[in-house]
Short mmCIF file of C-alpha atoms in Angstrom, two decimals:
data_model
loop_
_atom_site.label_atom_id
_atom_site.label_comp_id
_atom_site.label_asym_id
_atom_site.label_seq_id
_atom_site.Cartn_x
_atom_site.Cartn_y
_atom_site.Cartn_z
CA MET A 203 -13.38 -5.68 1.68
CA ALA A 204 -9.96 -4.41 2.65
CA VAL A 205 -8.55 -4.44 6.16
CA ILE A 206 -6.43 -2.28 8.40
CA LEU A 207 -4.38 -3.58 11.31
CA PHE A 208 -3.66 -1.32 14.27
CA ASN A 209 -0.94 -1.62 16.90
CA ILE A 210 -1.64 -1.43 20.63
CA ARG A 211 -1.37 2.39 20.49
CA ASN A 212 -4.24 2.42 17.94
CA ASN A 213 -2.01 3.52 15.07
CA PRO A 214 -2.18 1.76 11.70
CA VAL A 215 0.51 -0.80 10.95
CA TYR A 216 -0.64 -2.51 7.75
CA ILE A 217 -3.40 -2.10 5.23
CA ALA A 218 -4.23 -4.95 2.90
CA LYS A 219 -6.71 -5.65 0.15
CA GLU A 220 -7.59 -9.01 1.69
CA GLU A 221 -7.43 -10.16 5.30
CA SER A 222 -5.51 -13.29 4.31
CA ASP A 223 -2.71 -11.07 2.93
CA LEU A 224 -1.75 -10.15 6.49
CA LYS A 225 -0.77 -13.76 7.20
CA LEU A 226 2.42 -12.98 5.30
CA HIS A 227 3.51 -10.72 8.16
CA ARG A 228 1.45 -11.80 11.15
CA GLY A 229 0.70 -15.21 12.59
CA ASP A 230 -1.47 -13.80 15.36
CA LEU A 231 -4.42 -12.46 13.39
CA GLU A 232 -6.96 -14.20 15.58
CA ASP A 233 -5.51 -12.52 18.69
CA ILE A 234 -5.49 -9.14 16.94
CA LYS A 235 -9.10 -9.64 15.86
CA ALA A 236 -10.05 -10.58 19.43
CA ASP A 237 -8.40 -7.32 20.61
CA GLY A 238 -10.48 -5.39 18.08
CA ARG A 239 -7.40 -4.09 16.26
CA LEU A 240 -8.19 -5.60 12.86
CA LYS A 241 -10.89 -3.63 11.08
CA THR A 242 -12.63 -3.92 7.75
CA ILE A 243 -12.57 -0.86 5.51
CA SER A 244 -14.12 -0.11 2.14
CA GLU A 245 -12.14 -0.20 -1.09
CA ASP A 246 -12.42 3.59 -1.33
CA GLU A 247 -11.03 3.97 2.21
CA TYR A 248 -8.26 1.49 1.38
CA ASN A 249 -7.32 3.47 -1.74
CA SER A 250 -7.31 6.80 0.11
CA LEU A 251 -4.96 5.31 2.73
CA LEU A 252 -2.83 3.65 0.05
CA THR A 253 -2.41 6.91 -1.84
CA LYS A 254 -1.70 8.85 1.38
CA GLU A 255 -4.72 11.12 0.89
CA LYS A 256 -6.02 10.06 4.30
CA THR A 257 -4.62 8.80 7.58
CA ALA A 258 -6.34 6.44 9.97
CA GLN A 259 -6.60 6.04 13.70
CA LEU A 260 -8.55 3.63 15.86
CA VAL A 261 -10.83 5.51 18.23
CA GLY A 262 -12.74 3.12 20.45
CA ASP A 263 -14.10 0.52 18.06
CA SER A 264 -14.20 2.86 15.08
CA VAL A 265 -11.73 3.62 12.32
CA VAL A 266 -11.45 7.38 11.94
CA LEU A 267 -10.04 8.68 8.66
CA GLU A 268 -8.71 12.19 8.32
CA ASP A 269 -7.55 14.13 5.28
CA VAL A 270 -3.80 14.54 4.99
CA GLU A 271 -2.83 18.16 4.99
CA ASN A 272 0.29 18.82 2.95
CA HIS A 273 2.08 21.96 4.07
CA ASP A 274 5.42 23.36 3.11
CA GLY A 275 5.78 25.34 6.33
CA ASN A 276 5.36 28.69 4.59
CA ASP A 277 2.07 29.51 2.94
CA GLY A 278 0.06 26.33 3.22
CA THR A 279 -0.27 23.71 0.54
CA VAL A 280 2.49 21.96 -1.36
CA SER A 281 1.97 21.12 -4.99
CA ILE A 282 3.28 17.84 -6.31
CA SER A 283 5.41 17.92 -9.42
CA MET A 284 6.84 14.53 -10.33
CA SER A 285 9.27 14.55 -13.23
CA SER A 286 10.01 11.58 -15.45
CA ASP A 287 13.21 10.96 -13.47
CA ASP A 288 11.30 11.14 -10.17
CA PHE A 289 8.80 8.65 -11.59
CA ASP A 290 11.63 6.30 -12.56
CA SER A 291 13.13 6.57 -9.08
CA MET A 292 9.82 5.71 -7.43
CA LYS A 293 9.17 2.89 -9.89
CA ASN A 294 12.62 1.43 -9.21
CA MET A 295 12.19 1.75 -5.44
CA TYR A 296 8.89 -0.16 -5.57
CA LEU A 297 10.35 -2.69 -7.99
CA GLU A 298 13.21 -3.36 -5.58
CA LYS A 299 10.84 -3.67 -2.61
CA VAL A 300 8.41 -6.03 -4.32
CA SER A 301 11.31 -8.12 -5.68
CA ASN A 302 12.81 -8.32 -2.19
CA ILE A 303 9.57 -9.42 -0.56
CA LEU A 304 8.96 -12.03 -3.25
CA ASP A 305 12.46 -13.41 -2.58
CA SER A 306 12.56 -13.10 1.20
CA LYS A 307 9.03 -14.42 1.75
CA ASP A 308 9.12 -17.06 -1.01
CA SER A 309 8.49 -20.01 1.32
CA ASP A 310 5.73 -18.11 3.17
CA LEU A 311 4.04 -17.23 -0.12
CA LYS A 312 3.79 -20.95 -0.89
CA ARG A 313 1.57 -21.54 2.15
CA GLU A 314 -2.10 -22.24 1.66
CA GLY A 315 -4.12 -19.08 1.35
CA LEU A 316 -1.25 -16.90 0.13
CA ASP A 317 -1.13 -18.08 -3.48
CA SER A 318 -3.44 -15.23 -4.56
CA LEU A 319 -1.18 -12.71 -2.82
CA LYS A 320 1.89 -14.12 -4.56
CA THR A 321 0.16 -13.83 -7.94
CA ARG A 322 -0.86 -10.23 -7.20
CA LEU A 323 2.66 -9.30 -6.03
CA GLN A 324 4.11 -10.83 -9.20
CA ALA A 325 1.59 -8.85 -11.28
CA PHE A 326 2.67 -5.65 -9.50
CA LYS A 327 6.31 -6.46 -10.22
CA SER A 328 5.52 -7.16 -13.87
CA GLY A 329 3.51 -3.95 -14.13
CA LEU A 330 6.41 -1.96 -12.71
CA MET A 331 8.86 -3.58 -15.10
CA ASN A 332 6.63 -2.92 -18.11
CA VAL A 333 5.09 0.47 -17.40
CA ASP A 334 4.79 2.49 -20.62
CA LYS A 335 5.79 6.07 -19.86
CA SER A 336 5.09 7.25 -23.41
CA SER A 337 1.45 7.90 -22.50
CA ILE A 338 2.24 9.81 -19.31
CA THR A 339 2.37 13.58 -19.36
CA PHE A 340 5.06 14.92 -17.05
CA PRO A 341 5.26 16.49 -14.63
CA LEU A 342 2.66 14.49 -12.73
CA THR A 343 0.66 16.44 -10.18
CA VAL A 344 -0.13 13.39 -8.02
CA ASN A 345 2.08 11.06 -6.02
CA PHE A 346 3.26 7.76 -7.47
CA ALA A 347 0.72 5.66 -5.56
CA LYS A 348 -2.19 7.84 -6.72
CA TYR A 349 -0.97 7.68 -10.31
CA TRP A 350 -0.71 3.88 -10.10
CA VAL A 351 -4.13 3.34 -8.52
CA ASP A 352 -5.80 5.61 -11.08
CA ASN A 353 -3.96 4.51 -14.23
CA GLU A 354 -2.31 1.10 -14.10
CA SER A 355 -3.93 -2.32 -14.38
CA SER A 356 -2.02 -4.10 -11.61
CA GLU A 357 -2.73 -3.66 -7.93
CA PHE A 358 -0.56 -1.24 -5.97
CA PHE A 359 0.85 -2.34 -2.60
CA ASP A 360 1.43 -0.15 0.42
CA ASP A 361 5.06 0.70 1.04
CA GLN A 362 4.82 -0.61 4.62
CA PHE A 363 3.33 -3.92 3.45
CA ILE A 364 6.14 -4.68 1.00
CA SER A 365 9.00 -3.34 3.15
#
């Protein structure tokens, strides 16, 4: 089961596939759990938050998910159209972020309980470096995260988590 961590204003701060992943950023998980701000969510909920299809808020003791409404300010919905160059830009941004976190948190990732996370982050980096665009039809009509979750073999990490 995935988890979501909320701040004291009941807004989401981090989502993670495994609770132990949060130890990379937070040393006070037990306090946060005691406050009721660390909640378990399903894999489907995790993916919908990861791909920005839903937002979350903590209401009382419950996680409330709401659909994200994309509006352009004029007539309603905004269609996504990601070109090959846009895809490359997003891929390079995520590659830089995951490389930076692997470097900056290297000693933390060697701690007990974080070895699985390090392996998964390295797999994400490798996947980004080796993505085969020849099988992708552009323009994409989904965001980068949604494409990755639906089509690639390595796990995708939330932008906030790897920043």
